[in-house]
């Protein structure tokens, strides 16, 4: 299999010169991958993969990782299954579910922003699916259920508002907390009344965790980088020159332009400013899709901080704050000169 990847971004507004603004970057080089054959036997969880590879209490991920496993049976010598669903929890007992994956036929899962796989609803749809690749759709297409008979909707299902699609997990205190995950087999059940296929979890995810089939990973985004040696601050100097500040304590007249480096996973940014660092008391805030903004501040010593906002995160879009950066805004000075 050959594959390539490119970045896709959210584009807002339009250019004054009328040129179209594309929402994607250049393609990467083409890579080749050979998938190994499917393994049988008891299901065993593998690594979590994103910007890094981890298992157990390894360093955290910046993005929701892909989850991998091997095997196809819930017990040694048990019946083999060919479909699977992943679950993610905030507790080791696997009670508080925060993410429900869609049904997949491989031994790995990664959330899809363009919707889950469309599951065959009868034998006529299943036969070509076995020889090809299932397409994506807004929903899984067929009815899906937990092992205890409740209808199930995966996090990848697209509602009427795509902006509400939640496919990422919020940050945790990785020193003390982790996400826990497991995978359960899924079986096809034929509805006696309609003859349509339904997809049922074979076991409860809590039972899978209690049997020892439980993995864990950390999730923590990096803070926005607001400087490199000195803060990324530009503005008019007290002498009237437009300069990028070179010192650790920038001083500008009127409105400073502050900037930061992009944060992985962020779709926009929030900037707050305060008169003091501790306790932080927000005097104002703004959001932007850019990696810079102008602060309209009165004269005096101010502190600002920046964090990314990941709109795909479950529950909250907030990411990690940068450290506070000091900037002094001075009043204009006047000098009387002769004619």
CSV table of C-alpha atoms in Angstrom, one decimal:
chain,number,residue,atom,x,y,z
A,1,UNK,CA,0.0,0.0,0.0
A,2,UNK,CA,1.2,3.5,-0.8
A,3,UNK,CA,0.1,6.6,1.0
A,4,UNK,CA,0.8,10.3,1.5
A,5,UNK,CA,-0.6,13.0,3.8
A,6,UNK,CA,-1.1,16.7,3.8
A,7,UNK,CA,-2.3,19.3,6.3
A,8,UNK,CA,-5.8,20.6,6.1
A,9,UNK,CA,-6.7,23.9,7.9
A,10,UNK,CA,-9.8,26.0,8.6
A,11,UNK,CA,-9.8,29.1,6.4
A,12,UNK,CA,-11.8,32.1,7.5
A,13,UNK,CA,-12.5,35.3,5.6
A,14,UNK,CA,-11.3,36.2,2.1
A,15,UNK,CA,-8.2,37.9,0.7
A,16,UNK,CA,-8.4,41.5,-0.4
A,17,UNK,CA,-6.8,40.8,-3.7
A,18,UNK,CA,-9.5,38.2,-4.6
A,19,UNK,CA,-7.1,35.3,-4.8
A,20,UNK,CA,-8.6,32.0,-3.6
A,21,UNK,CA,-7.3,30.8,-0.2
A,22,UNK,CA,-6.9,27.0,-0.2
A,23,UNK,CA,-7.6,25.0,2.9
A,24,UNK,CA,-4.7,22.5,2.5
A,25,UNK,CA,-1.0,22.4,2.3
A,26,UNK,CA,1.4,20.4,0.0
A,27,UNK,CA,1.4,16.6,-0.1
A,28,UNK,CA,4.1,14.8,1.7
A,29,UNK,CA,6.4,12.3,0.0
A,30,UNK,CA,4.8,9.0,-1.0
A,31,UNK,CA,5.4,6.1,1.5
A,32,UNK,CA,5.0,2.4,1.1
A,33,UNK,CA,3.6,0.1,3.8
A,34,UNK,CA,3.1,-3.7,3.8
A,35,UNK,CA,0.4,-4.9,6.3
A,36,UNK,CA,1.2,-8.2,8.0
A,37,UNK,CA,-1.4,-11.0,7.9
A,38,UNK,CA,-4.1,-11.1,10.5
A,39,UNK,CA,-3.2,-13.0,13.7
A,40,UNK,CA,-5.6,-15.4,15.5
A,41,UNK,CA,-5.8,-16.3,19.1
A,42,UNK,CA,-6.7,-14.3,22.2
A,43,UNK,CA,-7.0,-10.5,21.8
A,44,UNK,CA,-4.0,-8.7,23.2
A,45,UNK,CA,-3.7,-4.9,23.3
A,46,UNK,CA,-0.8,-3.2,21.6
A,47,UNK,CA,0.7,0.3,21.5
A,48,UNK,CA,-1.0,3.6,21.3
A,49,UNK,CA,0.3,5.6,18.3
A,50,UNK,CA,0.2,9.3,17.4
A,51,UNK,CA,3.2,11.8,17.5
A,52,UNK,CA,4.8,9.1,19.6
A,53,UNK,CA,4.5,5.4,20.4
A,54,UNK,CA,3.5,4.5,23.9
A,55,UNK,CA,2.3,1.8,26.2
A,56,UNK,CA,1.5,1.9,29.9
A,57,UNK,CA,2.9,5.0,31.7
A,58,UNK,CA,5.1,6.2,28.8
A,59,UNK,CA,5.2,9.9,27.9
A,60,UNK,CA,1.9,11.4,26.9
A,61,UNK,CA,0.4,12.0,23.5
A,62,UNK,CA,-0.4,15.5,22.1
A,63,UNK,CA,-3.2,14.0,20.0
A,64,UNK,CA,-5.8,11.3,20.4
A,65,UNK,CA,-3.7,8.2,19.5
A,66,UNK,CA,-4.5,5.3,17.3
A,67,UNK,CA,-5.1,2.1,19.2
A,68,UNK,CA,-3.7,-1.3,18.1
A,69,UNK,CA,-4.2,-4.9,19.1
A,70,UNK,CA,-3.7,-8.5,17.9
A,71,UNK,CA,-5.8,-11.6,18.0
A,72,UNK,CA,-9.5,-12.3,17.4
A,73,UNK,CA,-10.9,-14.2,20.4
A,74,UNK,CA,-11.9,-13.3,23.9
A,75,UNK,CA,-10.3,-16.4,25.4
A,76,UNK,CA,-7.8,-19.1,24.4
A,77,UNK,CA,-9.4,-21.4,21.9
A,78,UNK,CA,-12.5,-19.2,21.8
A,79,UNK,CA,-14.6,-18.4,18.8
A,80,UNK,CA,-12.9,-16.0,16.4
A,81,UNK,CA,-14.4,-12.6,15.5
A,82,UNK,CA,-13.8,-10.3,12.6
A,83,UNK,CA,-15.2,-7.0,13.8
A,84,UNK,CA,-14.2,-4.9,16.8
A,85,UNK,CA,-15.0,-1.7,18.7
A,86,UNK,CA,-12.7,0.3,21.1
A,87,UNK,CA,-13.7,2.2,24.2
A,88,UNK,CA,-11.8,4.8,26.2
A,89,UNK,CA,-12.4,5.6,29.9
A,90,UNK,CA,-11.2,8.0,32.6
A,91,UNK,CA,-11.1,5.3,35.3
A,92,UNK,CA,-9.3,2.0,35.7
A,93,UNK,CA,-12.6,0.2,36.4
A,94,UNK,CA,-13.7,1.1,32.9
A,95,UNK,CA,-17.0,2.6,34.1
A,96,UNK,CA,-16.9,6.2,32.9
A,97,UNK,CA,-16.8,5.9,29.1
A,98,UNK,CA,-15.6,9.1,27.3
A,99,UNK,CA,-15.0,7.7,23.8
A,100,UNK,CA,-16.8,5.1,21.8
A,101,UNK,CA,-15.1,4.0,18.6
A,102,UNK,CA,-16.9,2.8,15.5
A,103,UNK,CA,-16.9,-0.8,14.2
A,104,UNK,CA,-13.7,-1.7,12.3
A,105,UNK,CA,-12.5,-4.9,10.7
A,106,UNK,CA,-8.8,-4.5,11.2
A,107,UNK,CA,-6.6,-4.7,14.3
A,108,UNK,CA,-6.3,-0.9,14.8
A,109,UNK,CA,-8.5,2.0,15.3
A,110,UNK,CA,-8.1,5.8,14.7
A,111,UNK,CA,-11.0,8.3,14.7
A,112,UNK,CA,-12.1,9.6,11.3
A,113,UNK,CA,-13.2,13.2,10.8
A,114,UNK,CA,-15.2,12.2,7.7
A,115,UNK,CA,-17.5,9.8,9.5
A,116,UNK,CA,-17.4,6.1,10.5
A,117,UNK,CA,-17.4,3.1,8.1
A,118,UNK,CA,-20.8,2.4,6.6
A,119,UNK,CA,-21.7,-1.1,7.8
A,120,UNK,CA,-23.4,-3.5,5.4
A,121,UNK,CA,-27.1,-4.0,6.2
A,122,UNK,CA,-27.7,-7.3,4.4
A,123,UNK,CA,-25.8,-10.0,2.6
A,124,UNK,CA,-25.9,-8.2,-0.7
A,125,UNK,CA,-23.9,-5.3,0.8
A,126,UNK,CA,-21.7,-7.6,2.9
A,127,UNK,CA,-20.3,-9.7,0.0
A,128,UNK,CA,-18.6,-6.8,-1.9
A,129,UNK,CA,-17.4,-5.3,1.4
A,130,UNK,CA,-15.5,-8.5,2.1
A,131,UNK,CA,-13.5,-8.1,-1.1
A,132,UNK,CA,-13.0,-4.3,-0.9
A,133,UNK,CA,-13.0,-1.3,1.4
A,134,UNK,CA,-16.0,0.1,3.2
A,135,UNK,CA,-16.8,3.7,2.4
A,136,UNK,CA,-17.3,6.4,5.1
A,137,UNK,CA,-20.7,7.9,5.9
A,138,UNK,CA,-22.2,10.3,8.4
A,139,UNK,CA,-23.4,7.3,10.5
A,140,UNK,CA,-22.5,3.6,10.7
A,141,UNK,CA,-25.6,2.9,8.6
A,142,UNK,CA,-26.8,-0.2,10.5
A,143,UNK,CA,-28.1,-0.4,14.0
A,144,UNK,CA,-25.5,-1.0,16.7
A,145,UNK,CA,-25.9,-2.2,20.3
A,146,UNK,CA,-23.9,-2.7,23.4
A,147,UNK,CA,-23.8,-6.2,24.9
A,148,UNK,CA,-26.5,-5.2,27.5
A,149,UNK,CA,-28.9,-4.3,24.7
A,150,UNK,CA,-28.6,-0.5,24.6
A,151,UNK,CA,-28.4,1.4,21.3
A,152,UNK,CA,-24.9,2.7,20.6
A,153,UNK,CA,-23.7,5.8,18.8
A,154,UNK,CA,-19.9,6.2,18.2
A,155,UNK,CA,-18.1,9.5,18.6
A,156,UNK,CA,-17.4,9.6,14.8
A,157,UNK,CA,-21.1,9.9,13.9
A,158,UNK,CA,-21.6,13.3,12.2
A,159,UNK,CA,-24.6,15.3,13.3
A,160,UNK,CA,-26.3,18.3,11.7
A,161,UNK,CA,-23.4,20.5,12.8
A,162,UNK,CA,-20.0,19.2,11.9
A,163,UNK,CA,-18.3,21.6,14.3
A,164,UNK,CA,-19.7,19.5,17.1
A,165,UNK,CA,-17.7,16.4,16.0
A,166,UNK,CA,-15.7,15.3,19.1
A,167,UNK,CA,-12.8,13.1,18.2
A,168,UNK,CA,-10.0,14.2,20.5
A,169,UNK,CA,-9.5,13.9,24.3
A,170,UNK,CA,-8.8,16.8,26.7
A,171,UNK,CA,-5.5,17.0,28.5
A,172,UNK,CA,-4.9,15.2,31.8
A,173,UNK,CA,-2.5,15.7,34.7
A,174,UNK,CA,-0.2,13.1,33.3
A,175,UNK,CA,1.8,12.8,36.6
A,176,UNK,CA,-1.2,11.2,38.3
A,177,UNK,CA,-3.9,10.4,35.7
A,178,UNK,CA,-4.2,8.4,32.5
A,179,UNK,CA,-6.9,7.3,30.0
A,180,UNK,CA,-7.7,3.6,30.0
A,181,UNK,CA,-8.9,1.7,26.9
A,182,UNK,CA,-10.0,-1.7,25.7
A,183,UNK,CA,-11.4,-3.4,22.6
A,184,UNK,CA,-14.4,-5.8,22.4
A,185,UNK,CA,-15.4,-8.0,19.5
A,186,UNK,CA,-18.6,-7.2,17.5
A,187,UNK,CA,-20.9,-9.8,16.1
A,188,UNK,CA,-23.5,-9.5,13.2
A,189,UNK,CA,-27.0,-10.4,14.3
A,190,UNK,CA,-29.9,-10.7,11.8
A,191,UNK,CA,-33.1,-9.0,12.9
A,192,UNK,CA,-35.9,-11.6,12.8
A,193,UNK,CA,-38.5,-9.1,11.7
A,194,UNK,CA,-36.7,-7.1,9.0
A,195,UNK,CA,-33.9,-9.4,8.0
A,196,UNK,CA,-31.4,-6.5,8.3
A,197,UNK,CA,-28.0,-6.9,9.9
A,198,UNK,CA,-27.4,-5.4,13.4
A,199,UNK,CA,-24.0,-5.1,15.1
A,200,UNK,CA,-23.8,-6.2,18.7
A,201,UNK,CA,-20.9,-6.0,21.1
A,202,UNK,CA,-20.0,-9.5,22.2
A,203,UNK,CA,-19.1,-8.5,25.8
A,204,UNK,CA,-19.2,-5.5,28.0
A,205,UNK,CA,-16.1,-3.3,28.0
A,206,UNK,CA,-16.0,-3.4,31.8
A,207,UNK,CA,-15.8,-7.2,31.7
A,208,UNK,CA,-13.0,-7.0,29.1
A,209,UNK,CA,-11.0,-4.7,31.5
A,210,UNK,CA,-11.6,-6.9,34.4
A,211,UNK,CA,-10.3,-9.9,32.4
A,212,UNK,CA,-7.0,-8.0,32.0
A,213,UNK,CA,-7.6,-6.6,28.5
A,214,UNK,CA,-6.9,-3.0,29.5
A,215,UNK,CA,-4.4,-0.5,28.1
A,216,UNK,CA,-3.5,3.1,29.1
A,217,UNK,CA,-2.1,6.2,27.7
A,218,UNK,CA,-1.5,9.9,28.7
A,219,UNK,CA,-2.7,13.0,26.9
A,220,UNK,CA,-1.1,16.4,27.3
A,221,UNK,CA,-0.7,19.2,24.8
A,222,UNK,CA,2.4,21.4,24.7
A,223,UNK,CA,1.9,25.0,25.7
A,224,UNK,CA,2.1,27.7,23.0
A,225,UNK,CA,5.7,29.0,22.6
A,226,UNK,CA,5.6,32.7,23.0
A,227,UNK,CA,9.3,33.4,22.6
A,228,UNK,CA,12.7,32.1,21.8
A,229,UNK,CA,15.3,33.9,23.9
A,230,UNK,CA,13.0,36.9,24.1
A,231,UNK,CA,9.3,37.3,23.7
A,232,UNK,CA,7.8,37.5,20.2
A,233,UNK,CA,6.6,41.1,20.7
A,234,UNK,CA,6.7,43.9,18.2
A,235,UNK,CA,5.5,47.5,18.3
A,236,UNK,CA,6.5,51.2,18.3
A,237,UNK,CA,9.4,51.9,20.6
A,238,UNK,CA,9.1,55.0,22.9
A,239,UNK,CA,11.3,56.8,20.3
A,240,UNK,CA,8.8,56.1,17.6
A,241,UNK,CA,10.5,53.3,15.7
A,242,UNK,CA,8.7,50.1,14.8
A,243,UNK,CA,10.8,47.3,16.1
A,244,UNK,CA,10.7,43.6,17.1
A,245,UNK,CA,11.7,43.6,20.8
A,246,UNK,CA,15.0,41.9,21.5
A,247,UNK,CA,15.1,42.1,25.3
A,248,UNK,CA,13.4,39.9,27.9
A,249,UNK,CA,11.3,42.9,29.1
A,250,UNK,CA,9.7,44.5,26.0
A,251,UNK,CA,8.6,48.1,26.2
A,252,UNK,CA,6.3,49.5,23.5
A,253,UNK,CA,4.2,52.5,22.9
A,254,UNK,CA,0.5,51.9,22.3
A,255,UNK,CA,-0.6,48.5,20.9
A,256,UNK,CA,1.9,45.6,21.0
A,257,UNK,CA,1.8,42.9,18.4
A,258,UNK,CA,2.4,39.5,20.1
A,259,UNK,CA,3.0,36.2,18.4
A,260,UNK,CA,3.6,32.6,19.2
A,261,UNK,CA,4.4,29.3,17.4
A,262,UNK,CA,1.6,26.9,16.3
A,263,UNK,CA,0.4,24.3,18.7
A,264,UNK,CA,-0.3,20.7,17.4
A,265,UNK,CA,-4.0,20.1,17.4
A,266,UNK,CA,-5.1,23.7,17.9
A,267,UNK,CA,-7.7,25.2,15.5
A,268,UNK,CA,-7.7,28.6,17.1
A,269,UNK,CA,-6.1,30.4,20.0
A,270,UNK,CA,-7.1,32.3,23.1
A,271,UNK,CA,-5.1,35.2,24.5
A,272,UNK,CA,-5.7,36.6,28.0
A,273,UNK,CA,-4.0,39.6,29.8
A,274,UNK,CA,-3.7,40.6,33.4
A,275,UNK,CA,-2.1,43.2,35.6
A,276,UNK,CA,-0.5,40.5,37.8
A,277,UNK,CA,0.7,36.9,37.3
A,278,UNK,CA,-0.5,35.5,40.7
A,279,UNK,CA,-3.3,35.2,41.3
A,280,UNK,CA,-4.0,35.6,37.7
A,281,UNK,CA,-7.0,38.0,37.2
A,282,UNK,CA,-8.1,38.3,33.7
A,283,UNK,CA,-8.6,41.9,32.6
A,284,UNK,CA,-9.5,40.9,29.0
A,285,UNK,CA,-9.3,38.1,26.4
A,286,UNK,CA,-9.6,37.5,22.7
A,287,UNK,CA,-9.6,34.6,20.3
A,288,UNK,CA,-8.0,34.3,16.9
A,289,UNK,CA,-7.3,31.8,14.1
A,290,UNK,CA,-3.9,33.3,13.6
A,291,UNK,CA,-0.7,32.9,15.5
A,292,UNK,CA,-0.5,36.6,16.4
A,293,UNK,CA,-2.7,39.4,17.6
A,294,UNK,CA,-2.7,43.0,18.6
A,295,UNK,CA,-3.3,43.9,22.3
A,296,UNK,CA,-5.0,47.2,22.8
A,297,UNK,CA,-3.8,47.9,26.4
A,298,UNK,CA,-3.6,51.1,28.5
A,299,UNK,CA,-0.3,52.3,29.8
A,300,UNK,CA,1.4,50.2,32.5
A,301,UNK,CA,2.9,46.8,33.1
A,302,UNK,CA,0.9,43.9,31.7
A,303,UNK,CA,1.2,40.1,31.4
A,304,UNK,CA,-0.4,38.0,28.7
A,305,UNK,CA,-0.6,34.2,28.1
A,306,UNK,CA,-1.8,32.1,25.2
A,307,UNK,CA,-3.3,28.7,24.8
A,308,UNK,CA,-4.6,26.6,21.9
A,309,UNK,CA,-8.2,25.7,21.5
A,310,UNK,CA,-8.9,22.3,19.9
A,311,UNK,CA,-12.6,22.3,18.9
A,312,UNK,CA,-12.5,18.5,18.4
A,313,UNK,CA,-11.8,17.8,22.1
A,314,UNK,CA,-14.5,16.1,24.1
A,315,UNK,CA,-16.0,18.3,26.9
A,316,UNK,CA,-13.6,21.2,26.6
A,317,UNK,CA,-11.6,22.8,23.8
A,318,UNK,CA,-9.0,24.3,26.1
A,319,UNK,CA,-5.4,23.3,25.8
A,320,UNK,CA,-2.3,24.1,27.9
A,321,UNK,CA,-1.6,27.7,28.8
A,322,UNK,CA,1.8,29.2,28.0
A,323,UNK,CA,3.7,30.9,30.8
A,324,UNK,CA,2.9,34.6,31.4
A,325,UNK,CA,4.9,37.1,29.4
A,326,UNK,CA,5.5,40.7,30.6
A,327,UNK,CA,5.1,43.7,28.3
A,328,UNK,CA,5.2,47.3,29.4
A,329,UNK,CA,3.1,49.8,27.5
A,330,UNK,CA,4.3,53.4,27.9
A,331,UNK,CA,2.5,56.7,27.4
A,332,UNK,CA,3.5,58.9,24.4
A,333,UNK,CA,6.1,61.6,25.1
A,334,UNK,CA,6.3,65.0,23.5
A,335,UNK,CA,9.1,67.3,22.8
A,336,UNK,CA,8.8,71.0,21.9
A,337,UNK,CA,11.1,72.1,19.2
A,338,UNK,CA,11.7,75.5,17.7
A,339,UNK,CA,10.6,76.6,14.3
